[in-house]
CSV table of N, CA, C and O in Angstrom, one decimal:
chain,number,residue,atom,x,y,z
A,1,MET,N,95.4,100.6,105.9
A,1,MET,CA,96.7,101.2,105.7
A,1,MET,C,96.9,100.6,104.1
A,1,MET,O,97.3,101.3,103.1
A,2,HIS,N,96.6,99.2,104.1
A,2,HIS,CA,97.0,98.8,102.7
A,2,HIS,C,96.2,99.2,101.4
A,2,HIS,O,96.9,99.7,100.7
A,3,THR,N,94.9,99.6,101.9
A,3,THR,CA,94.1,100.2,100.9
A,3,THR,C,94.5,101.5,100.4
A,3,THR,O,94.4,102.1,99.2
A,4,GLU,N,94.9,102.2,101.6
A,4,GLU,CA,95.1,103.9,101.3
A,4,GLU,C,96.7,103.8,100.7
A,4,GLU,O,96.9,104.7,99.5
A,5,LEU,N,97.5,103.1,100.6
A,5,LEU,CA,98.9,102.7,100.2
A,5,LEU,C,98.8,102.3,98.8
A,5,LEU,O,99.3,103.1,98.0
A,6,GLU,N,97.9,101.5,98.5
A,6,GLU,CA,97.2,101.0,97.2
A,6,GLU,C,96.8,102.2,96.4
A,6,GLU,O,97.1,102.2,95.2
A,7,LYS,N,95.8,103.1,96.8
A,7,LYS,CA,95.3,103.9,96.2
A,7,LYS,C,96.1,105.3,96.0
A,7,LYS,O,96.1,105.5,94.5
A,8,GLU,N,97.0,105.3,96.8
A,8,GLU,CA,98.1,106.3,96.5
A,8,GLU,C,99.0,106.0,95.4
A,8,GLU,O,99.6,106.8,94.5
A,9,ALA,N,99.4,104.8,95.3
A,9,ALA,CA,100.5,104.5,94.3
A,9,ALA,C,99.8,104.3,92.8
A,9,ALA,O,100.3,104.8,91.9
A,10,ILE,N,98.5,104.1,93.0
A,10,ILE,CA,97.8,104.0,91.5
A,10,ILE,C,97.6,105.3,91.3
A,10,ILE,O,97.5,105.8,89.9
A,11,SER,N,97.6,106.1,91.9
A,11,SER,CA,97.5,107.4,91.7
A,11,SER,C,98.7,108.2,90.9
A,11,SER,O,98.2,109.3,90.1
A,12,PHE,N,99.9,108.0,90.9
A,12,PHE,CA,100.9,108.4,90.5
A,12,PHE,C,101.1,108.3,88.9
A,12,PHE,O,100.4,107.1,88.4
A,13,ARG,N,101.2,109.0,88.2
A,13,ARG,CA,101.4,109.0,86.8
A,13,ARG,C,102.7,109.5,86.6
A,13,ARG,O,103.5,110.3,86.9
A,14,ASP,N,103.3,109.0,85.2
A,14,ASP,CA,104.4,109.3,84.9
A,14,ASP,C,104.6,110.5,84.1
A,14,ASP,O,103.5,110.7,83.5
A,15,PRO,N,105.4,111.3,84.2
A,15,PRO,CA,107.0,111.0,85.1
A,15,PRO,C,106.6,111.3,86.5
A,15,PRO,O,106.1,112.3,86.7
A,16,LEU,N,106.9,110.7,87.1
A,16,LEU,CA,106.8,110.5,88.8
A,16,LEU,C,108.2,111.5,89.2
A,16,LEU,O,109.3,111.4,88.9
A,17,ASP,N,107.8,112.5,89.8
A,17,ASP,CA,108.8,113.5,90.3
A,17,ASP,C,108.6,113.6,92.0
A,17,ASP,O,108.0,113.2,92.3
A,18,PHE,N,109.8,114.1,92.4
A,18,PHE,CA,110.2,114.6,93.8
A,18,PHE,C,109.0,115.2,94.5
A,18,PHE,O,108.4,114.7,95.6
A,19,ASP,N,108.0,116.4,93.7
A,19,ASP,CA,107.1,116.8,94.3
A,19,ASP,C,105.9,116.2,94.7
A,19,ASP,O,105.1,116.0,95.7
A,20,LYS,N,105.7,114.9,93.6
A,20,LYS,CA,104.5,114.1,93.9
A,20,LYS,C,105.0,113.0,95.0
A,20,LYS,O,104.1,112.8,95.9
A,21,LEU,N,106.0,112.6,95.0
A,21,LEU,CA,106.6,111.5,95.9
A,21,LEU,C,106.6,112.5,97.3
A,21,LEU,O,106.1,111.6,98.6
A,22,LYS,N,106.8,113.7,97.5
A,22,LYS,CA,107.2,114.4,99.1
A,22,LYS,C,105.8,114.5,99.6
A,22,LYS,O,105.4,114.7,100.7
A,23,ASN,N,104.6,114.8,98.7
A,23,ASN,CA,103.1,114.9,99.1
A,23,ASN,C,102.5,113.5,99.0
A,23,ASN,O,101.5,113.7,99.4
A,24,ALA,N,103.1,112.6,99.0
A,24,ALA,CA,102.4,111.3,99.3
A,24,ALA,C,102.5,110.9,100.8
A,24,ALA,O,103.1,110.0,101.0
A,25,LEU,N,101.9,111.2,101.4
A,25,LEU,CA,101.6,111.1,102.9
A,25,LEU,C,101.5,109.7,103.3
A,25,LEU,O,102.3,109.4,104.1
A,26,VAL,N,100.6,108.9,102.6
A,26,VAL,CA,100.5,107.7,103.0
A,26,VAL,C,102.0,106.8,102.8
A,26,VAL,O,102.4,105.7,103.6
A,27,MET,N,102.3,106.9,101.7
A,27,MET,CA,103.7,106.2,101.3
A,27,MET,C,104.8,106.8,102.4
A,27,MET,O,105.7,105.8,102.7
A,28,THR,N,104.8,108.0,102.5
A,28,THR,CA,105.9,108.6,103.7
A,28,THR,C,105.7,107.9,105.0
A,28,THR,O,106.8,107.7,105.6
A,29,THR,N,104.4,107.5,105.3
A,29,THR,CA,104.1,107.3,106.7
A,29,THR,C,104.6,105.9,106.5
A,29,THR,O,105.3,105.5,107.6
A,30,PHE,N,104.4,105.0,105.7
A,30,PHE,CA,104.8,103.7,105.6
A,30,PHE,C,106.3,103.6,105.4
A,30,PHE,O,106.8,102.7,106.8
A,31,LEU,N,106.9,104.3,104.9
A,31,LEU,CA,108.2,104.1,104.6
A,31,LEU,C,109.3,104.6,106.1
A,31,LEU,O,110.0,104.2,106.3
A,32,THR,N,108.7,105.7,106.5
A,32,THR,CA,109.0,106.2,107.8
A,32,THR,C,109.2,105.1,108.8
A,32,THR,O,110.2,104.9,109.5
A,33,GLU,N,108.1,104.4,109.0
A,33,GLU,CA,107.9,103.6,110.0
A,33,GLU,C,108.5,102.5,109.5
A,33,GLU,O,109.1,101.6,110.5
A,34,MET,N,108.7,102.2,108.4
A,34,MET,CA,109.5,101.0,108.1
A,34,MET,C,111.0,101.0,108.1
A,34,MET,O,111.7,100.3,109.0
A,35,TRP,N,111.5,102.4,107.9
A,35,TRP,CA,112.9,102.6,108.1
A,35,TRP,C,113.3,102.7,109.9
A,35,TRP,O,114.4,102.5,110.2
A,36,ARG,N,111.8,103.1,110.4
A,36,ARG,CA,112.6,102.9,112.0
A,36,ARG,C,112.4,101.6,112.4
A,36,ARG,O,113.6,101.2,113.2
A,37,MET,N,111.6,100.8,111.8
A,37,MET,CA,111.8,99.4,112.3
A,37,MET,C,113.0,98.5,111.9
A,37,MET,O,113.6,97.7,112.8
A,38,TYR,N,113.3,98.8,110.4
A,38,TYR,CA,114.6,98.2,110.0
A,38,TYR,C,115.4,99.5,109.4
A,38,TYR,O,115.2,99.3,107.9
A,39,PRO,N,116.1,100.1,110.2
A,39,PRO,CA,116.9,101.2,109.5
A,39,PRO,C,118.0,100.5,108.5
A,39,PRO,O,118.5,99.2,108.8
A,40,PRO,N,118.4,101.6,107.5
A,40,PRO,CA,119.1,100.8,106.5
A,40,PRO,C,120.7,100.6,107.2
A,40,PRO,O,121.7,100.3,106.2
A,41,ILE,N,120.8,101.1,108.0
A,41,ILE,CA,122.3,101.1,108.8
A,41,ILE,C,122.0,100.8,110.2
A,41,ILE,O,121.2,101.1,110.7
A,42,ALA,N,122.9,100.0,110.7
A,42,ALA,CA,122.9,99.6,112.1
A,42,ALA,C,123.7,100.6,113.2
A,42,ALA,O,123.0,100.8,114.2
A,43,ARG,N,124.5,101.2,112.7
A,43,ARG,CA,125.0,102.3,113.3
A,43,ARG,C,125.9,103.4,112.8
A,43,ARG,O,126.0,102.9,111.3
A,44,ALA,N,126.6,104.4,113.2
A,44,ALA,CA,127.1,105.4,112.5
A,44,ALA,C,127.9,106.0,113.4
A,44,ALA,O,128.1,105.7,114.5
A,45,GLN,N,129.2,106.8,113.1
A,45,GLN,CA,130.4,107.1,113.6
A,45,GLN,C,130.4,108.7,113.1
A,45,GLN,O,130.1,109.1,112.0
A,46,TRP,N,130.8,109.4,114.2
A,46,TRP,CA,131.0,110.6,114.1
A,46,TRP,C,132.5,111.1,114.5
A,46,TRP,O,132.9,110.7,115.7
A,47,LEU,N,133.4,111.9,113.7
A,47,LEU,CA,134.6,112.5,114.4
A,47,LEU,C,134.5,113.6,114.8
A,47,LEU,O,134.2,114.3,114.0
A,48,LEU,N,134.6,113.7,116.0
A,48,LEU,CA,134.6,115.2,116.7
A,48,LEU,C,135.8,116.1,116.0
A,48,LEU,O,136.9,116.0,116.2
A,49,LEU,N,135.3,117.5,115.5
A,49,LEU,CA,136.0,118.2,115.2
A,49,LEU,C,136.2,119.3,116.3
A,49,LEU,O,137.1,120.2,116.0
A,50,ASN,N,135.3,119.1,117.3
A,50,ASN,CA,136.0,120.2,118.4
A,50,ASN,C,135.2,119.6,119.7
A,50,ASN,O,134.5,118.2,119.7
A,51,ASP,N,135.7,120.1,120.8
A,51,ASP,CA,135.3,119.6,122.3
A,51,ASP,C,133.9,119.6,122.3
A,51,ASP,O,133.3,120.7,121.9
A,52,VAL,N,133.2,118.6,122.8
A,52,VAL,CA,131.5,118.6,123.0
A,52,VAL,C,131.3,118.6,124.4
A,52,VAL,O,131.9,117.1,125.0
A,53,GLU,N,130.3,118.7,125.1
A,53,GLU,CA,129.9,118.4,126.3
A,53,GLU,C,128.2,118.2,126.2
A,53,GLU,O,127.7,118.9,125.5
A,54,PHE,N,127.7,117.0,126.3
A,54,PHE,CA,126.6,116.4,126.3
A,54,PHE,C,126.1,115.6,127.5
A,54,PHE,O,127.0,114.6,127.7
A,55,SER,N,125.1,116.2,128.2
A,55,SER,CA,124.8,115.5,129.3
A,55,SER,C,125.6,115.2,130.1
A,55,SER,O,125.7,114.0,130.7
A,56,GLY,N,126.6,116.0,130.5
A,56,GLY,CA,127.5,115.8,131.5
A,56,GLY,C,128.8,115.2,131.0
A,56,GLY,O,129.8,114.8,131.9
A,57,PHE,N,128.7,114.6,129.9
A,57,PHE,CA,129.7,113.9,129.5
A,57,PHE,C,130.8,114.9,128.4
A,57,PHE,O,130.0,115.6,127.7
A,58,ASN,N,131.9,114.8,128.5
A,58,ASN,CA,132.9,115.8,127.7
A,58,ASN,C,133.6,114.9,126.9
A,58,ASN,O,134.4,113.8,127.4
A,59,ALA,N,133.5,115.0,125.5
A,59,ALA,CA,134.2,114.2,124.7
A,59,ALA,C,135.1,115.5,123.6
A,59,ALA,O,134.8,116.6,123.5
A,60,LYS,N,136.4,114.8,123.6
A,60,LYS,CA,137.4,115.7,123.1
A,60,LYS,C,137.7,115.8,121.7
A,60,LYS,O,137.1,114.5,121.0
A,61,LYS,N,138.1,116.6,121.1
A,61,LYS,CA,138.2,116.7,119.8
A,61,LYS,C,139.1,115.5,119.3
A,61,LYS,O,140.3,115.2,120.0
A,62,GLY,N,138.7,115.1,118.3
A,62,GLY,CA,139.5,113.9,117.4
A,62,GLY,C,139.0,112.5,117.9
A,62,GLY,O,139.0,111.7,117.8
A,63,MET,N,138.0,112.5,119.1
A,63,MET,CA,137.2,111.3,119.6
A,63,MET,C,136.3,110.7,118.4
A,63,MET,O,135.7,111.7,117.8
A,64,LEU,N,136.4,109.4,118.1
A,64,LEU,CA,135.1,108.8,117.3
A,64,LEU,C,134.4,108.4,118.1
A,64,LEU,O,134.1,107.7,118.9
A,65,LEU,N,133.0,108.9,117.9
A,65,LEU,CA,131.9,108.5,118.7
A,65,LEU,C,130.8,107.4,117.6
A,65,LEU,O,130.7,107.4,116.4
A,66,THR,N,130.4,106.5,118.2
A,66,THR,CA,129.7,105.3,117.7
A,66,THR,C,128.4,105.3,118.4
A,66,THR,O,128.5,105.4,119.4
A,67,TYR,N,127.5,105.2,117.3
A,67,TYR,CA,126.0,105.1,118.1
A,67,TYR,C,125.4,104.1,117.1
A,67,TYR,O,125.5,104.0,116.3
A,68,SER,N,124.5,103.5,117.7
A,68,SER,CA,123.2,102.5,117.5
A,68,SER,C,122.0,103.2,116.9
A,68,SER,O,121.4,103.8,117.8
A,69,CYS,N,122.0,103.2,115.5
A,69,CYS,CA,120.8,103.7,114.8
A,69,CYS,C,119.7,102.6,115.3
A,69,CYS,O,118.5,103.3,115.5
A,70,HIS,N,119.8,101.4,115.2
A,70,HIS,CA,118.9,100.5,115.8
A,70,HIS,C,118.4,100.6,117.3
A,70,HIS,O,117.1,100.6,117.2
A,71,GLY,N,119.5,101.0,117.8
A,71,GLY,CA,119.1,100.7,119.3
A,71,GLY,C,118.4,102.1,119.6
A,71,GLY,O,117.2,102.2,120.5
A,72,ALA,N,118.7,103.1,119.1
A,72,ALA,CA,117.9,104.6,119.2
A,72,ALA,C,116.5,104.6,118.8
A,72,ALA,O,115.6,104.8,119.4
A,73,LEU,N,116.4,103.9,117.7
A,73,LEU,CA,114.9,103.8,117.2
A,73,LEU,C,114.1,102.6,118.1
A,73,LEU,O,113.2,102.4,117.5
A,74,LYS,N,114.4,102.0,118.8
A,74,LYS,CA,114.0,101.1,119.6
A,74,LYS,C,114.2,101.4,121.0
A,74,LYS,O,113.7,100.9,122.1
A,75,ASN,N,114.3,102.9,121.4
A,75,ASN,CA,114.4,103.4,122.9
A,75,ASN,C,112.9,103.5,123.2
A,75,ASN,O,112.1,104.2,122.7
A,76,GLU,N,112.5,102.6,124.5
A,76,GLU,CA,111.2,102.8,124.9
A,76,GLU,C,110.9,104.3,125.6
A,76,GLU,O,109.6,104.4,126.0
A,77,GLU,N,111.8,105.0,125.7
A,77,GLU,CA,111.5,106.2,126.4
A,77,GLU,C,111.0,107.3,125.1
A,77,GLU,O,110.5,108.4,125.5
A,78,THR,N,111.1,107.1,123.8
A,78,THR,CA,111.0,107.8,122.9
A,78,THR,C,109.4,107.2,122.1
A,78,THR,O,108.8,108.0,121.8
A,79,TYR,N,109.5,105.8,121.9
A,79,TYR,CA,108.3,105.2,121.2
A,79,TYR,C,107.5,104.4,122.3
A,79,TYR,O,108.3,103.5,123.0
A,80,ALA,N,106.2,104.5,122.4
A,80,ALA,CA,105.4,103.7,123.4
A,80,ALA,C,105.7,102.2,123.0
A,80,ALA,O,105.5,101.5,123.8
A,81,SER,N,105.5,101.7,121.8
A,81,SER,CA,105.5,100.3,121.5
A,81,SER,C,106.9,100.4,120.3
A,81,SER,O,106.6,100.2,119.1
A,82,PRO,N,108.3,100.3,120.7
A,82,PRO,CA,109.0,100.5,119.7
A,82,PRO,C,109.2,99.1,118.9
A,82,PRO,O,110.0,99.2,118.0
A,83,TYR,N,108.7,98.2,119.5
A,83,TYR,CA,109.0,96.8,118.6
A,83,TYR,C,107.8,96.5,117.8
A,83,TYR,O,107.5,95.4,117.1
A,84,THR,N,106.8,97.4,117.7
A,84,THR,CA,105.6,97.1,117.0
A,84,THR,C,105.4,98.1,115.6
A,84,THR,O,105.6,99.2,116.1
A,85,PHE,N,105.3,97.4,114.4
A,85,PHE,CA,105.2,98.2,113.4
A,85,PHE,C,103.8,99.0,113.5
A,85,PHE,O,102.8,97.9,113.2
A,86,ASP,N,103.6,100.1,113.4
A,86,ASP,CA,102.5,100.7,113.8
A,86,ASP,C,102.6,102.4,113.1
A,86,ASP,O,102.9,103.2,113.1
A,87,VAL,N,101.9,102.0,111.5
A,87,VAL,CA,101.7,103.3,110.7
A,87,VAL,C,100.3,104.1,111.0
A,87,VAL,O,100.2,105.0,110.6
A,88,ASN,N,99.5,103.5,112.0
A,88,ASN,CA,98.3,103.9,112.1
A,88,ASN,C,98.5,104.9,113.4
A,88,ASN,O,97.3,105.6,113.8
A,89,GLY,N,99.4,105.3,114.1
A,89,GLY,CA,99.6,106.0,115.2
A,89,GLY,C,99.8,107.3,115.0
A,89,GLY,O,99.2,107.7,114.0
A,90,ILE,N,100.9,107.9,115.6
A,90,ILE,CA,101.3,109.4,115.5
A,90,ILE,C,101.5,109.5,114.0
A,90,ILE,O,101.3,110.6,113.5
A,91,TRP,N,102.1,108.5,113.1
A,91,TRP,CA,102.6,108.9,111.7
A,91,TRP,C,101.4,109.5,110.9
A,91,TRP,O,101.8,110.3,110.3
A,92,MET,N,100.5,108.9,111.3
A,92,MET,CA,99.3,109.7,110.1
A,92,MET,C,98.8,110.9,110.5
A,92,MET,O,98.0,111.6,109.7
A,93,LYS,N,99.3,110.9,111.7
A,93,LYS,CA,98.5,112.4,112.2
A,93,LYS,C,99.4,113.5,112.0
A,93,LYS,O,99.2,114.9,112.5
A,94,THR,N,100.9,113.2,111.7
A,94,THR,CA,101.8,114.3,111.9
A,94,THR,C,101.9,114.7,110.5
A,94,THR,O,102.1,114.4,109.4
A,95,PRO,N,101.9,116.0,110.0
A,95,PRO,CA,102.6,116.5,108.7
A,95,PRO,C,103.8,116.0,108.2
A,95,PRO,O,104.7,115.8,109.0
A,96,VAL,N,103.8,115.7,107.0
A,96,VAL,CA,105.5,115.2,106.6
A,96,VAL,C,106.2,116.4,106.7
A,96,VAL,O,105.9,117.6,106.5
A,97,GLY,N,107.3,116.1,106.9
A,97,GLY,CA,108.6,117.0,107.2
A,97,GLY,C,108.6,117.1,108.6
A,97,GLY,O,109.6,117.7,109.2
A,98,THR,N,107.5,116.8,109.6
A,98,THR,CA,107.8,116.6,111.1
A,98,THR,C,107.8,115.8,111.7
A,98,THR,O,107.5,115.6,112.7
A,99,LEU,N,108.0,114.5,111.1
A,99,LEU,CA,107.7,113.2,111.6
A,99,LEU,C,108.6,113.0,112.8
A,99,LEU,O,108.0,112.1,113.8
A,100,MET,N,109.6,113.5,112.7
A,100,MET,CA,110.9,113.3,114.1
A,100,MET,C,111.1,114.5,115.0
A,100,MET,O,111.9,114.6,115.6
A,101,SER,N,110.3,115.3,114.8
A,101,SER,CA,110.4,116.7,115.4
A,101,SER,C,109.8,116.5,116.9
A,101,SER,O,109.2,115.7,117.1
């Protein structure tokens, strides 16, 4: 992975634009896995604007819902090895833009 990342970074030319970055599969793969392992925020909150039913739980308008980003990204039901930094797994085989679908 290090070699591929280095080659991709060296291939960039000035001026660097968004289209070049969004097509940088190796860098996107690396950054996506880095953000999964070490999310830039620990938790997030949503203020409900309407009543919501989710998995049998009824949440009322005006409630403040807080969830753990770190916990969600370490979910063993979602990730085979949630505490392992692995850019060579599914990330390298998945097209950019569908990494989390």
